Amino acid sequence: MKIVIQRVKESSVVINNNAVASIGKGLLVLLGIVNEDTQEDIDWLCNKIVNLRIFPDENDIMNKSLLDIDGEVIVVSQFTLHANTKKGNRPSYIQAAKPDIAIPLYQNFVKTLQDSLGKAIQTGEFGADMKVHLVNDGPVTIIIDSKNRE
């Protein structure tokens, strides 16, 4: 499981000209899933997301977590995070999990993150053509792969 975390001042997801998600200060989380991902990957990543100290404290040092600032979250599925670009110019997405595997893992990720954060989170729509809007704060963008945790 791979995520891209973007610290945002605001973010939204639009599908067919309809806003389906919108947050203020917090995180936009782009989520890519592979066949080998498990609940263990989900638990580890969700713990990282809520406790990662990437928000400024009173001295403007990145020392506060999402929990500390009572921040909001949008999670957006993004299979392209697992693009293989080694050969040619057209990426291969063969490593990305197919919907029958990815959808339940995506849903478990969202539920686990909600439980870890202690409040509802916003989401895009799995498999939809989404327009993701954000004001990246910093900018702060962090990539985490659950397979590189050791």
PDB file of N, CA and C in Angstrom, residues 11 21 29 36 50 58 62 74-75 78-79 84 100 102 122 132 134:
ATOM      1  N   SER A  11      -9.134  21.368   0.602  1.00  0.00           N
ATOM      2  CA  SER A  11      -9.135  20.403  -0.496  1.00  0.00           C
ATOM      3  C   SER A  11     -10.569  19.986  -0.774  1.00  0.00           C
ATOM      4  N   ALA A  21     -16.735  15.937  -1.761  1.00  0.00           N
ATOM      5  CA  ALA A  21     -15.959  16.011  -0.528  1.00  0.00           C
ATOM      6  C   ALA A  21     -15.300  17.376  -0.453  1.00  0.00           C
ATOM      7  N   VAL A  29      -5.081  12.522   1.301  1.00  0.00           N
ATOM      8  CA  VAL A  29      -4.360  11.255   1.247  1.00  0.00           C
ATOM      9  C   VAL A  29      -4.732  10.547  -0.043  1.00  0.00           C
ATOM     10  N   GLU A  36      -1.096  -7.665  -2.597  1.00  0.00           N
ATOM     11  CA  GLU A  36      -0.505  -8.216  -1.385  1.00  0.00           C
ATOM     12  C   GLU A  36      -0.851  -7.425  -0.123  1.00  0.00           C
ATOM     13  N   VAL A  50      -2.276   9.662  11.308  1.00  0.00           N
ATOM     14  CA  VAL A  50      -2.830  10.485  12.391  1.00  0.00           C
ATOM     15  C   VAL A  50      -1.761  11.003  13.345  1.00  0.00           C
ATOM     16  N   GLU A  58       3.570  26.466  17.790  1.00  0.00           N
ATOM     17  CA  GLU A  58       3.593  27.913  18.032  1.00  0.00           C
ATOM     18  C   GLU A  58       4.911  28.570  17.615  1.00  0.00           C
ATOM     19  N   MET A  62       7.495  22.032  12.462  1.00  0.00           N
ATOM     20  CA  MET A  62       6.594  20.904  12.206  1.00  0.00           C
ATOM     21  C   MET A  62       6.687  19.943  13.389  1.00  0.00           C
ATOM     22  N   ILE A  74      -9.263  13.986   3.563  1.00  0.00           N
ATOM     23  CA  ILE A  74      -9.918  13.415   2.379  1.00  0.00           C
ATOM     24  C   ILE A  74      -9.038  12.266   1.905  1.00  0.00           C
ATOM     25  N   VAL A  75      -9.644  11.109   1.649  1.00  0.00           N
ATOM     26  CA  VAL A  75      -8.935   9.961   1.074  1.00  0.00           C
ATOM     27  C   VAL A  75      -9.440   9.759  -0.346  1.00  0.00           C
ATOM     28  N   GLN A  78      -6.124   5.966  -5.761  1.00  0.00           N
ATOM     29  CA  GLN A  78      -5.333   6.350  -6.926  1.00  0.00           C
ATOM     30  C   GLN A  78      -4.411   5.201  -7.331  1.00  0.00           C
ATOM     31  N   PHE A  79      -4.903   4.347  -8.220  1.00  0.00           N
ATOM     32  CA  PHE A  79      -4.134   3.189  -8.658  1.00  0.00           C
ATOM     33  C   PHE A  79      -2.843   3.583  -9.369  1.00  0.00           C
ATOM     34  N   ASN A  84       4.365   1.421 -13.198  1.00  0.00           N
ATOM     35  CA  ASN A  84       5.718   0.958 -13.507  1.00  0.00           C
ATOM     36  C   ASN A  84       6.137   1.664 -14.790  1.00  0.00           C
ATOM     37  N   ASP A 100     -11.976  -5.932  -7.273  1.00  0.00           N
ATOM     38  CA  ASP A 100     -12.496  -6.930  -6.329  1.00  0.00           C
ATOM     39  C   ASP A 100     -11.619  -7.070  -5.084  1.00  0.00           C
ATOM     40  N   ALA A 102      -9.195  -4.385  -4.351  1.00  0.00           N
ATOM     41  CA  ALA A 102      -8.915  -3.020  -3.907  1.00  0.00           C
ATOM     42  C   ALA A 102     -10.082  -2.365  -3.164  1.00  0.00           C
ATOM     43  N   GLN A 122     -13.663  12.509   4.825  1.00  0.00           N
ATOM     44  CA  GLN A 122     -14.256  12.663   3.495  1.00  0.00           C
ATOM     45  C   GLN A 122     -13.541  11.707   2.525  1.00  0.00           C
ATOM     46  N   VAL A 132      -9.532  16.666  -8.300  1.00  0.00           N
ATOM     47  CA  VAL A 132      -9.107  16.907  -6.927  1.00  0.00           C
ATOM     48  C   VAL A 132      -8.489  18.291  -6.856  1.00  0.00           C
ATOM     49  N   LEU A 134      -6.804  21.310  -4.398  1.00  0.00           N
ATOM     50  CA  LEU A 134      -6.152  21.479  -3.116  1.00  0.00           C
ATOM     51  C   LEU A 134      -5.326  22.744  -3.085  1.00  0.00           C
TER      52      LEU A 134
END
